XYZ file of C-alpha atoms in Angstrom:
711
model
C 6.040 -4.577 -109.233
C 6.899 -2.180 -106.193
C 6.531 -2.880 -102.825
C 5.017 0.877 -102.133
C 2.913 3.607 -104.517
C 3.027 6.887 -103.586
C 0.928 9.516 -104.810
C 1.242 13.729 -104.173
C -1.428 16.250 -104.284
C -4.259 14.044 -102.865
C -6.879 15.896 -101.481
C -9.302 15.057 -98.669
C -12.715 16.892 -97.233
C -12.689 17.938 -93.855
C -15.851 19.746 -92.875
C -16.722 21.076 -96.386
C -12.434 22.278 -97.219
C -10.187 20.531 -99.374
C -6.900 19.909 -97.815
C -4.225 18.513 -99.926
C -1.541 15.820 -99.038
C 0.429 12.843 -99.643
C -1.122 9.204 -99.776
C 1.207 6.229 -99.900
C 0.147 2.206 -100.558
C 2.481 -0.318 -99.107
C 2.213 -3.815 -98.392
C 1.620 -3.127 -94.040
C -0.728 0.524 -94.169
C -2.184 3.153 -96.400
C -0.594 6.191 -94.802
C -2.219 9.640 -95.694
C -0.459 12.723 -94.700
C -2.401 16.403 -94.324
C -0.026 18.831 -95.984
C -1.746 21.469 -93.734
C -1.840 20.468 -90.296
C 0.460 17.409 -90.532
C -2.155 15.378 -89.383
C -1.406 11.396 -90.556
C -4.388 8.896 -90.828
C -2.743 5.627 -90.676
C -5.222 2.636 -92.287
C -3.860 -1.494 -91.354
C -4.268 -3.237 -94.427
C -5.855 -6.014 -92.786
C -8.443 -4.136 -91.940
C -9.474 -3.075 -95.047
C -12.521 -4.243 -96.806
C -13.911 -2.573 -99.913
C -12.690 -0.028 -102.053
C -14.465 1.843 -104.793
C -13.154 3.623 -107.584
C -15.417 6.959 -108.223
C -15.772 9.964 -110.666
C -15.520 12.730 -108.608
C -15.222 16.888 -108.651
C -11.547 16.721 -108.353
C -11.410 13.766 -110.897
C -11.370 10.421 -109.868
C -11.351 9.183 -106.459
C -11.103 6.016 -103.649
C -13.286 5.087 -101.129
C -11.808 2.820 -98.468
C -14.048 0.947 -96.105
C -12.670 -0.694 -92.811
C -14.303 -3.450 -90.717
C -14.450 -1.248 -87.615
C -17.137 0.583 -89.668
C -14.542 4.255 -90.705
C -14.640 5.237 -94.177
C -11.958 7.075 -95.699
C -11.978 9.438 -98.942
C -9.227 10.561 -101.213
C -9.593 12.211 -104.494
C -7.288 13.918 -107.343
C -6.402 10.940 -108.785
C -5.950 10.207 -112.840
C -7.667 7.798 -114.823
C -4.571 6.468 -115.825
C -4.132 5.267 -112.118
C -6.743 3.177 -112.310
C -5.213 -0.062 -113.930
C -2.044 0.493 -111.377
C -3.642 0.764 -108.274
C -6.049 -2.105 -108.862
C -3.707 -4.301 -109.763
C -1.687 -3.143 -106.391
C -4.853 -3.795 -104.217
C -5.348 -7.305 -105.974
C -1.786 -8.549 -105.171
C -1.088 -7.011 -101.845
C -4.348 -6.190 -100.219
C -6.570 -9.163 -101.989
C -8.960 -6.526 -102.054
C -10.843 -6.063 -105.249
C -10.904 -2.318 -106.481
C -14.015 -1.889 -108.019
C -15.566 1.085 -110.376
C -19.017 2.262 -108.758
C -20.739 5.067 -110.642
C -23.119 7.965 -108.762
C -26.300 8.984 -109.758
C -26.628 12.131 -111.616
C -30.231 12.336 -112.252
C -30.800 15.093 -110.287
C -33.717 13.572 -108.651
C -34.667 14.747 -104.787
C -36.987 11.722 -104.225
C -34.612 8.616 -102.960
C -33.977 6.422 -99.886
C -31.693 7.473 -97.270
C -29.328 4.119 -96.190
C -26.916 4.942 -92.956
C -23.750 2.394 -93.221
C -21.522 3.499 -90.448
C -20.427 7.052 -90.123
C -22.236 7.512 -93.663
C -25.756 8.724 -94.485
C -25.934 7.588 -98.428
C -28.958 9.221 -100.142
C -29.608 6.574 -103.382
C -31.710 6.769 -106.219
C -32.104 2.874 -107.363
C -29.849 1.452 -105.817
C -27.385 3.982 -106.750
C -26.084 6.758 -104.659
C -26.617 10.386 -105.459
C -24.540 11.815 -102.533
C -23.078 11.105 -99.131
C -23.392 13.092 -95.453
C -20.490 12.150 -93.392
C -22.029 12.108 -90.133
C -19.052 13.241 -87.726
C -19.911 16.894 -89.690
C -23.073 17.156 -88.016
C -23.535 19.267 -85.258
C -27.488 19.659 -84.613
C -30.332 17.694 -85.645
C -33.365 18.819 -84.983
C -37.124 17.115 -85.536
C -40.238 18.896 -87.012
C -43.936 17.379 -87.580
C -42.651 15.456 -90.711
C -39.022 17.138 -91.310
C -35.218 16.278 -89.776
C -32.803 19.233 -90.030
C -29.485 18.771 -90.197
C -26.384 21.167 -89.324
C -23.237 21.271 -89.793
C -19.871 22.324 -88.380
C -18.536 25.199 -90.244
C -15.067 25.286 -91.413
C -13.162 28.469 -91.747
C -10.842 27.643 -94.677
C -13.997 27.246 -96.772
C -14.755 29.412 -99.429
C -18.575 28.128 -99.192
C -20.066 26.131 -96.417
C -22.995 24.118 -96.379
C -25.357 24.918 -93.314
C -28.520 22.905 -92.851
C -29.907 19.869 -94.962
C -33.703 18.684 -94.518
C -34.928 15.316 -95.272
C -38.820 15.219 -95.590
C -39.774 11.879 -94.082
C -43.034 10.592 -94.730
C -45.774 9.241 -92.280
C -45.930 5.706 -91.654
C -45.358 3.043 -88.670
C -42.097 1.060 -89.039
C -41.579 -2.580 -87.802
C -40.949 -1.782 -84.186
C -44.276 0.882 -84.220
C -41.551 3.625 -83.508
C -42.401 6.890 -85.036
C -40.345 7.110 -88.507
C -38.942 10.737 -87.520
C -37.564 10.169 -84.582
C -35.877 6.750 -85.714
C -34.675 9.238 -88.749
C -33.223 11.206 -85.744
C -31.725 8.495 -83.514
C -29.626 7.074 -86.310
C -27.801 10.617 -86.903
C -26.843 11.325 -83.286
C -25.829 8.212 -82.978
C -23.067 8.912 -85.280
C -22.934 12.750 -85.053
C -20.406 14.675 -83.310
C -23.134 16.750 -81.020
C -21.866 17.387 -78.098
C -24.277 16.412 -74.817
C -23.365 17.093 -71.688
C -24.626 13.710 -70.230
C -23.339 11.619 -66.950
C -21.046 13.155 -64.576
C -17.277 13.909 -65.439
C -13.812 11.725 -65.291
C -12.245 14.418 -63.465
C -12.404 18.200 -62.536
C -9.378 20.645 -62.155
C -10.302 23.633 -60.360
C -9.732 27.257 -61.149
C -6.462 26.869 -63.828
C -4.756 29.705 -65.450
C -5.829 29.899 -68.825
C -3.583 32.376 -71.011
C -5.357 31.770 -74.082
C -8.674 32.176 -73.903
C -6.883 34.321 -71.039
C -8.811 33.727 -67.411
C -9.167 30.732 -65.096
C -11.176 27.981 -65.636
C -12.939 24.761 -64.449
C -11.614 21.779 -66.314
C -14.081 18.966 -66.661
C -12.707 16.160 -68.115
C -15.543 14.114 -70.131
C -15.217 10.879 -71.828
C -15.614 12.515 -75.370
C -14.617 16.114 -74.743
C -13.193 18.569 -72.517
C -15.688 21.353 -70.664
C -14.056 24.681 -69.848
C -16.146 26.746 -67.241
C -15.665 29.978 -66.799
C -16.875 33.266 -65.065
C -17.963 34.457 -68.756
C -17.769 32.563 -70.904
C -18.020 28.233 -71.259
C -15.939 25.871 -74.053
C -16.997 22.424 -75.418
C -13.579 21.130 -77.144
C -13.902 17.342 -78.677
C -10.955 15.169 -78.215
C -11.380 14.740 -82.139
C -10.479 18.079 -83.013
C -7.035 17.954 -80.661
C -4.263 17.920 -83.351
C -0.939 18.043 -80.840
C -0.316 18.497 -76.868
C 2.888 20.493 -75.383
C 4.373 20.137 -72.546
C 7.200 23.301 -72.343
C 9.280 23.950 -69.637
C 9.179 28.470 -68.484
C 12.406 30.109 -68.883
C 12.619 30.841 -65.291
C 12.393 27.009 -64.552
C 9.509 27.259 -61.902
C 6.606 27.038 -64.430
C 5.344 25.126 -67.179
C 3.158 25.137 -70.148
C 0.655 22.857 -71.519
C -0.380 23.796 -74.892
C -3.220 22.070 -76.717
C -3.700 22.564 -80.602
C -6.603 22.412 -81.923
C -8.477 22.496 -85.616
C -11.103 23.214 -86.049
C -10.819 26.156 -83.452
C -12.872 26.891 -80.559
C -14.945 30.141 -81.207
C -15.910 33.491 -79.156
C -17.974 35.876 -81.856
C -15.226 36.580 -84.777
C -12.049 35.655 -82.464
C -10.356 32.352 -83.050
C -8.372 30.528 -80.663
C -6.301 27.544 -82.320
C -4.625 26.585 -79.143
C -5.209 26.478 -75.438
C -2.197 27.402 -73.276
C -2.858 26.579 -69.377
C 0.494 27.664 -67.314
C 1.004 25.512 -64.130
C 3.482 25.874 -61.211
C 6.265 23.403 -60.518
C 5.493 23.581 -57.168
C 1.347 23.203 -57.119
C 0.960 19.493 -56.249
C -2.672 17.486 -55.899
C -3.847 13.982 -55.050
C -6.787 13.294 -57.674
C -9.056 10.358 -57.849
C -11.516 9.392 -61.019
C -14.997 9.008 -60.934
C -14.651 5.799 -62.535
C -14.305 2.108 -60.760
C -10.827 0.128 -61.160
C -12.479 -2.037 -63.632
C -13.489 0.674 -65.986
C -10.355 2.542 -65.251
C -8.329 -0.619 -66.301
C -10.494 -1.176 -69.182
C -11.049 2.094 -71.203
C -7.455 3.441 -69.984
C -5.208 0.074 -70.438
C -2.778 0.952 -67.407
C -2.339 4.404 -69.113
C -4.380 5.916 -65.919
C -5.426 4.623 -62.372
C -7.973 5.610 -60.169
C -6.081 7.626 -57.610
C -3.167 9.457 -58.279
C -0.906 12.384 -56.635
C 2.016 14.496 -58.180
C 2.236 17.516 -59.678
C -0.564 19.440 -61.083
C 0.897 19.774 -64.414
C 1.605 16.283 -64.804
C -1.790 15.103 -63.543
C -3.450 17.638 -66.627
C -0.735 16.366 -69.220
C -1.092 12.571 -68.403
C -5.295 12.220 -68.299
C -5.034 14.234 -71.339
C -3.000 11.899 -73.221
C -4.633 9.269 -72.140
C -8.219 10.318 -73.619
C -6.444 11.653 -76.797
C -4.599 9.316 -77.241
C -1.805 11.524 -78.557
C 1.767 11.781 -77.978
C 3.192 15.230 -75.946
C 5.730 16.654 -77.509
C 8.488 18.394 -75.145
C 11.722 20.578 -76.431
C 14.553 18.413 -77.630
C 18.579 18.987 -76.984
C 17.828 22.471 -77.838
C 20.008 24.578 -74.794
C 20.248 28.327 -75.541
C 23.388 30.327 -74.101
C 21.441 30.326 -70.673
C 21.219 26.729 -70.942
C 16.998 27.228 -71.005
C 15.516 25.194 -73.682
C 13.930 28.446 -74.735
C 14.868 31.875 -76.290
C 13.775 34.784 -75.455
C 12.340 37.207 -77.938
C 9.258 39.401 -79.342
C 6.768 38.538 -82.371
C 3.885 41.401 -83.373
C 4.710 43.776 -80.045
C 4.698 41.618 -77.626
C 7.253 39.378 -75.766
C 7.687 35.863 -75.691
C 9.293 32.565 -75.546
C 10.395 30.156 -78.783
C 11.355 26.695 -78.335
C 13.174 24.683 -81.111
C 11.238 21.218 -80.895
C 12.811 18.388 -82.828
C 10.225 18.450 -86.270
C 9.170 22.445 -86.150
C 9.131 26.170 -83.803
C 6.697 26.957 -81.352
C 6.081 30.142 -80.063
C 4.210 31.055 -76.718
C 2.475 32.995 -75.771
C 0.388 35.544 -77.748
C -0.567 34.620 -80.151
C 0.949 30.972 -80.308
C 2.407 29.814 -83.068
C 3.670 26.652 -84.865
C 5.833 25.966 -87.600
C 6.957 22.508 -88.919
C 9.936 21.873 -90.352
C 8.479 20.149 -93.518
C 6.223 23.638 -94.664
C 9.302 25.769 -93.429
C 10.940 27.244 -97.009
C 13.536 29.327 -95.369
C 14.835 31.277 -92.441
C 16.740 33.906 -92.408
C 18.986 35.897 -89.729
C 19.092 39.813 -89.693
C 20.310 42.421 -87.547
C 18.319 44.530 -85.238
C 16.355 47.151 -85.976
C 17.569 49.619 -82.830
C 20.575 47.807 -81.744
C 23.591 45.738 -82.642
C 22.923 44.210 -79.262
C 19.954 41.579 -80.742
C 18.960 40.125 -83.719
C 15.794 38.945 -85.460
C 14.857 35.505 -87.118
C 12.606 35.598 -90.056
C 10.753 32.464 -90.824
C 9.485 32.380 -94.524
C 6.742 29.182 -95.069
C 5.970 27.210 -98.559
C 3.051 29.589 -98.553
C 4.245 32.542 -99.201
C 3.480 33.713 -95.068
C 6.582 35.014 -93.005
C 6.978 35.538 -89.435
C 9.652 37.493 -87.406
C 10.958 36.503 -84.099
C 12.780 39.741 -83.266
C 14.974 41.183 -80.578
C 16.784 37.948 -79.230
C 19.947 38.692 -77.886
C 22.947 38.032 -79.680
C 24.605 35.648 -77.154
C 21.639 33.383 -78.862
C 22.959 33.476 -82.221
C 25.648 30.961 -82.227
C 23.247 27.953 -80.510
C 20.232 29.091 -82.748
C 22.771 29.031 -86.111
C 23.788 25.412 -85.113
C 20.287 23.828 -84.428
C 19.462 25.360 -87.725
C 22.208 23.689 -89.632
C 21.735 20.549 -87.948
C 18.191 20.199 -89.286
C 19.153 21.417 -92.305
C 16.326 24.165 -93.251
C 17.581 26.070 -95.807
C 19.111 29.557 -94.863
C 19.381 32.624 -96.963
C 22.158 34.318 -96.046
C 24.165 31.637 -95.234
C 26.696 32.299 -97.392
C 27.543 35.775 -95.917
C 27.997 34.515 -92.437
C 30.184 32.003 -93.446
C 32.166 34.275 -94.696
C 32.855 36.485 -91.277
C 35.035 35.411 -88.901
C 32.937 33.973 -86.730
C 29.178 33.656 -86.157
C 29.294 36.242 -83.435
C 31.130 38.560 -85.192
C 28.188 39.543 -87.565
C 26.815 41.006 -83.969
C 29.410 42.482 -82.617
C 30.184 46.238 -81.764
C 32.858 46.653 -84.161
C 32.346 48.874 -86.783
C 34.916 48.006 -89.126
C 33.451 45.397 -90.698
C 30.374 47.478 -91.662
C 29.628 50.450 -93.583
C 28.413 53.584 -90.679
C 27.147 56.149 -92.214
C 27.367 58.556 -88.902
C 31.225 57.557 -89.357
C 31.992 58.986 -92.642
C 30.281 62.185 -92.374
C 32.332 63.250 -89.235
C 35.237 62.019 -91.113
C 33.978 64.308 -93.733
C 33.399 67.454 -91.815
C 37.042 66.695 -89.986
C 38.605 66.982 -93.172
C 36.417 70.030 -94.260
C 37.566 72.105 -91.097
C 41.329 70.694 -91.511
C 40.731 72.577 -95.460
C 39.815 75.786 -93.588
C 42.352 76.108 -91.334
C 44.905 75.585 -93.970
C 43.308 78.339 -95.666
C 43.528 80.500 -92.462
C 47.346 79.955 -92.016
C 48.404 80.428 -95.387
C 48.814 83.512 -97.431
C 46.899 82.929 -100.695
C 44.619 80.781 -101.664
C 44.645 79.849 -105.775
C 41.940 81.477 -107.722
C 39.514 78.531 -108.226
C 39.419 77.902 -104.542
C 38.113 81.235 -104.002
C 34.791 82.329 -104.310
C 34.220 86.199 -103.347
C 30.610 86.980 -102.519
C 29.294 83.293 -101.841
C 29.270 82.725 -98.105
C 25.307 83.113 -98.492
C 24.953 81.721 -102.197
C 26.607 79.161 -103.829
C 26.779 80.934 -107.454
C 29.442 80.589 -109.784
C 32.231 83.709 -110.078
C 32.479 85.567 -112.891
C 35.285 86.770 -114.904
C 35.699 89.341 -118.008
C 38.037 87.034 -120.737
C 39.033 90.046 -122.146
C 42.578 92.318 -120.267
C 43.192 95.409 -121.074
C 46.826 96.866 -122.129
C 47.168 99.861 -120.448
C 46.584 101.425 -116.900
C 44.860 103.961 -117.507
C 42.105 101.618 -119.954
C 42.051 99.743 -116.443
C 41.298 102.432 -114.420
C 38.289 103.514 -116.567
C 36.948 100.028 -117.529
C 37.047 99.534 -113.310
C 35.278 102.520 -112.911
C 32.573 101.909 -115.336
C 32.384 98.141 -113.825
C 31.568 99.588 -110.683
C 28.563 101.580 -112.062
C 26.844 99.080 -113.832
C 26.955 95.561 -114.844
C 28.282 94.652 -118.031
C 25.918 92.709 -120.490
C 27.798 89.459 -121.164
C 30.699 87.784 -119.102
C 32.274 84.469 -120.495
C 31.273 82.382 -116.780
C 33.942 80.162 -115.112
C 32.209 77.812 -113.166
C 34.569 77.470 -109.670
C 35.609 74.302 -107.668
C 32.971 74.677 -104.764
C 34.326 74.300 -101.457
C 32.239 72.680 -98.482
C 31.149 75.581 -96.283
C 32.105 75.315 -92.671
C 28.267 75.075 -90.444
C 28.319 77.488 -87.933
C 27.386 76.050 -84.460
C 23.992 77.862 -83.319
C 24.279 78.912 -79.681
C 20.568 77.829 -78.118
C 18.651 80.589 -76.624
C 18.275 79.604 -72.864
C 15.774 81.844 -72.473
C 13.056 80.619 -75.187
C 10.365 78.459 -74.425
C 10.604 75.278 -74.971
C 9.382 72.955 -77.829
C 6.446 70.727 -77.363
C 6.133 67.411 -77.409
C 5.019 65.090 -79.986
C 1.767 62.513 -79.852
C 4.255 60.000 -79.163
C 6.670 61.594 -76.653
C 3.536 62.097 -74.612
C 2.268 58.507 -74.593
C 5.432 57.014 -73.933
C 6.367 59.253 -70.778
C 3.015 58.262 -69.556
C 3.374 54.845 -70.284
C 7.596 53.925 -69.594
C 6.888 52.753 -65.774
C 4.002 50.779 -67.505
C 6.102 48.807 -69.461
C 9.052 48.615 -67.011
C 6.223 46.786 -64.620
C 5.111 44.435 -67.296
C 8.741 43.514 -68.544
C 11.209 43.588 -65.823
C 14.652 44.044 -66.307
C 14.506 45.578 -70.023
C 16.799 47.857 -71.375
C 16.588 51.133 -72.013
C 16.800 50.453 -75.934
C 14.614 47.980 -75.475
C 11.849 49.799 -73.863
C 11.887 52.416 -77.249
C 11.456 49.935 -79.704
C 8.489 47.764 -77.470
C 7.156 51.479 -77.349
C 7.044 52.056 -80.857
C 5.746 48.637 -81.460
C 2.972 49.305 -79.068
C 2.649 52.508 -80.741
C 2.309 51.338 -84.213
C 0.300 48.739 -83.137
C -2.064 51.402 -81.417
C -2.692 53.081 -85.238
C -3.478 50.175 -86.860
C -5.939 49.142 -84.480
C -7.150 52.614 -85.134
C -10.267 51.536 -86.387
C -11.550 50.257 -82.652
C -13.371 52.087 -80.098
C -10.902 51.848 -77.104
C -7.690 52.558 -79.064
C -9.353 55.150 -81.098
C -10.123 57.311 -77.776
C -6.489 56.790 -76.668
C -4.727 57.525 -79.857
C -7.281 61.188 -79.794
C -6.114 61.424 -76.146
C -2.961 61.865 -77.123
C -3.043 63.931 -80.557
C -5.426 66.291 -78.677
C -3.001 66.942 -75.743
C -0.285 68.091 -78.537
C -2.197 70.107 -79.922
C -2.426 71.773 -76.678
C 0.843 71.633 -75.884
C 1.660 73.407 -79.562
C -0.789 76.294 -79.086
C 0.701 76.868 -75.682
C 4.423 77.132 -77.518
C 3.021 79.209 -79.993
C 1.648 81.753 -77.791
C 4.418 81.714 -75.400
C 6.991 82.489 -78.114
C 5.097 85.217 -79.555
C 4.805 86.744 -75.760
C 8.800 86.015 -75.574
C 9.734 87.791 -78.766
C 7.157 90.730 -78.006
C 8.871 91.233 -74.758
C 12.577 91.710 -76.985
C 13.900 87.990 -76.635
C 16.196 86.365 -78.892
C 18.999 83.991 -79.454
C 22.519 85.026 -80.425
C 21.972 83.005 -83.469
C 19.493 85.245 -85.031
C 21.432 88.430 -84.520
C 24.323 86.819 -86.606
C 21.781 85.966 -89.294
C 20.804 89.726 -89.148
C 24.429 90.688 -89.554
C 24.775 88.681 -92.373
C 21.999 89.403 -94.164
C 22.787 93.544 -94.125
C 26.157 93.082 -95.168
C 27.925 92.735 -91.916
C 31.161 90.643 -92.429
C 33.988 89.577 -90.172
C 37.291 90.779 -90.014
C 38.455 87.038 -90.492
C 37.026 86.963 -94.216
C 37.732 90.400 -94.902
C 41.393 90.144 -95.119
C 41.297 86.450 -96.267
C 39.685 88.450 -99.666
C 42.222 91.031 -98.916
C 45.345 88.382 -99.567
C 43.499 86.679 -102.114
C 43.252 89.958 -104.163
C 46.714 90.368 -103.981
C 47.064 87.092 -105.255
C 44.712 87.890 -108.391
C 46.329 91.626 -108.903
C 49.886 89.245 -109.298
C 48.741 87.328 -112.375
C 46.753 90.243 -114.009
C 49.989 91.736 -114.447
C 52.182 88.687 -115.680
C 49.097 87.414 -117.851
C 47.754 90.162 -120.357
C 44.720 87.806 -121.316
C 43.213 87.787 -118.072
C 42.010 90.312 -115.582
C 40.431 90.184 -112.121
C 37.838 91.540 -111.155
C 38.636 95.115 -108.656
C 35.459 95.649 -106.789
C 32.589 93.360 -105.821
C 29.228 94.817 -106.916
C 26.641 93.136 -104.754
C 24.135 93.445 -101.859
C 27.109 91.807 -99.760
C 29.420 94.922 -100.532
C 30.098 97.281 -97.583
C 28.634 100.902 -96.078
C 28.332 103.744 -98.445
C 31.049 105.524 -96.442
C 33.354 102.717 -97.073
C 32.826 103.198 -100.660
C 33.293 107.060 -100.200
C 36.780 106.034 -99.265
C 37.453 103.398 -101.974
C 36.709 105.786 -104.759
C 39.184 108.640 -102.541
C 42.078 105.838 -102.955
C 41.188 105.477 -106.389
C 41.396 108.935 -107.230
C 44.235 110.421 -105.090
C 46.253 107.218 -105.046
C 46.914 108.707 -101.385
C 47.440 105.889 -97.972
C 45.177 106.767 -95.239
C 45.543 105.463 -91.851
C 41.858 103.638 -92.048
C 41.955 99.669 -92.867
C 41.395 98.978 -96.661
C 38.881 96.728 -97.576
C 39.470 96.493 -101.729
C 43.379 96.985 -102.474
C 43.802 99.435 -105.943
C 45.421 97.405 -108.612
C 49.580 97.350 -109.091
C 48.940 100.154 -111.638
C 47.574 102.817 -109.998
C 49.608 102.034 -106.463
C 53.035 102.557 -109.386
C 51.063 105.915 -110.321
C 50.823 107.095 -107.380
C 53.865 106.797 -105.611
C 55.489 108.822 -109.068
């Protein structure tokens, strides 16, 4: 037989919710670890007195009872596990695992028995159901009734609110009312917070970040009492999961973090973490409200009646002794600046990320604690706004993703080494190992990455060079010349039939000028990228209105600088964008809705003022030079450079037309972009008489006409 037995997917009921975990039986201890919270229940083997095997809702379960009166129940076993566990218990624990059935008659009349922390309702000495008294939050009595109210668990889909017991009127052996006796048995084991007696010690006016405010902390033997100006909170020590003591990045302050499960509640808000902020320079002299003998007996040397030291040390020391849990501090990690944390942002709020020995914790808004065992993978991603920062993404096994952004690139190497040493799965490990260095991914050089803006600039440079070459050359090929396509990208059309005689050419040219041919063979020419003309800005025109976001940014920039000292210009823009996005998400809240509507209204007023000013400006005769150039192009006006360029290309076409009988180019362009009627008359006279005028010729005649004119 093996020394240990392990079972996965074993469930434990915690205040109405089933939490899965792992159970291990060894020769010394029985250990159960909760997969959700990481809480560990350890039972020493010598303390085990009873073990029961029962049929429950999730298959089979084991109930373990210790000599101290504690009861532990674990469900999720298979039928085949009974014999193996029974044999293991008999050999190693010397405890018999008995098979005990539950009563399923459905009666509501029976006997209530109190055994340790459980209230068992039995029928004919067979238990029907059991109530853990630690789940009872309140107990009230009536004439013949006792009402039990229970703590609520946010993770439970269905919660049991209360149970009422009818106690028949009778007189007990000691003459006590049975209703009062029933209630006293419940309250003796129930988790009911009653502020009886004096506090062990009191800390005045401590700064608390969550929940925000200043509170007086009163330390009682079984719970912690936060007394503020508006709210009071009572926190049982049984709900404390972990304690953290974290140094601030400025090395002048300390965070003391208390992890709670279940969390404290204020309306619909849940506080899973209690975060206190201390100054290292603040000292205190503390005297416990207990005698020397009581201090020694209760705390066993962990505390003394009179203590002096830093305030954060005194608070953490008292909490450690009362809660009986270790305090977690940062490990060996040190960032680029020598601090044990990393500055980053989470959900539009700036904070500090602490890499611990067994997880990560982020403070402070909202606090996040992630254990390594619940992390599926991590990922290093580029910053969204600048290459001087990067994002650190953590994905859990439950599918949740946490993104910590705006981390300085100098922290990348330290964080990557830490994650690698902890053997966490990195999604983009292969990509990073292929880099020259770990910091190369976030360097300012663009040689190792695709820059769309740079590629576009290079392409426009090539276009400008080609345009300059075409201006310097005397002619171009037919494929690169598209007459009449400066404004419209339309393929040029040519007639595939060529005439034989010069007279036939002249007659065809006149007919082509008067009307368009019915059918022509289409030849699709290669399009040449057009050089964009730079528009000149009209300095006298009214300025365009600002958007709602820009109006809000101008009003909020100083406030963002004040809340984040030393923040760069790019970081201001990023943080402002995250804050504006958060305002849009929280639009349903009254305050944010009013704020968003206010800036949208201002933007709408600015837009109306701009439109009114623009109408007045146009009516007064104002306009930009670019508008004038557009009007010239629309009416048919062309620049001299384009005219000369077309003339040179058409001369090239005429030379090709004379040498190839199967091709005939168009002599005139019939489009809306042709010149004025006077220029058209001049062209007609040149075509008829063949004489040369002193005026500039827009479209020269074919070679055949020139030869006939010279003759």
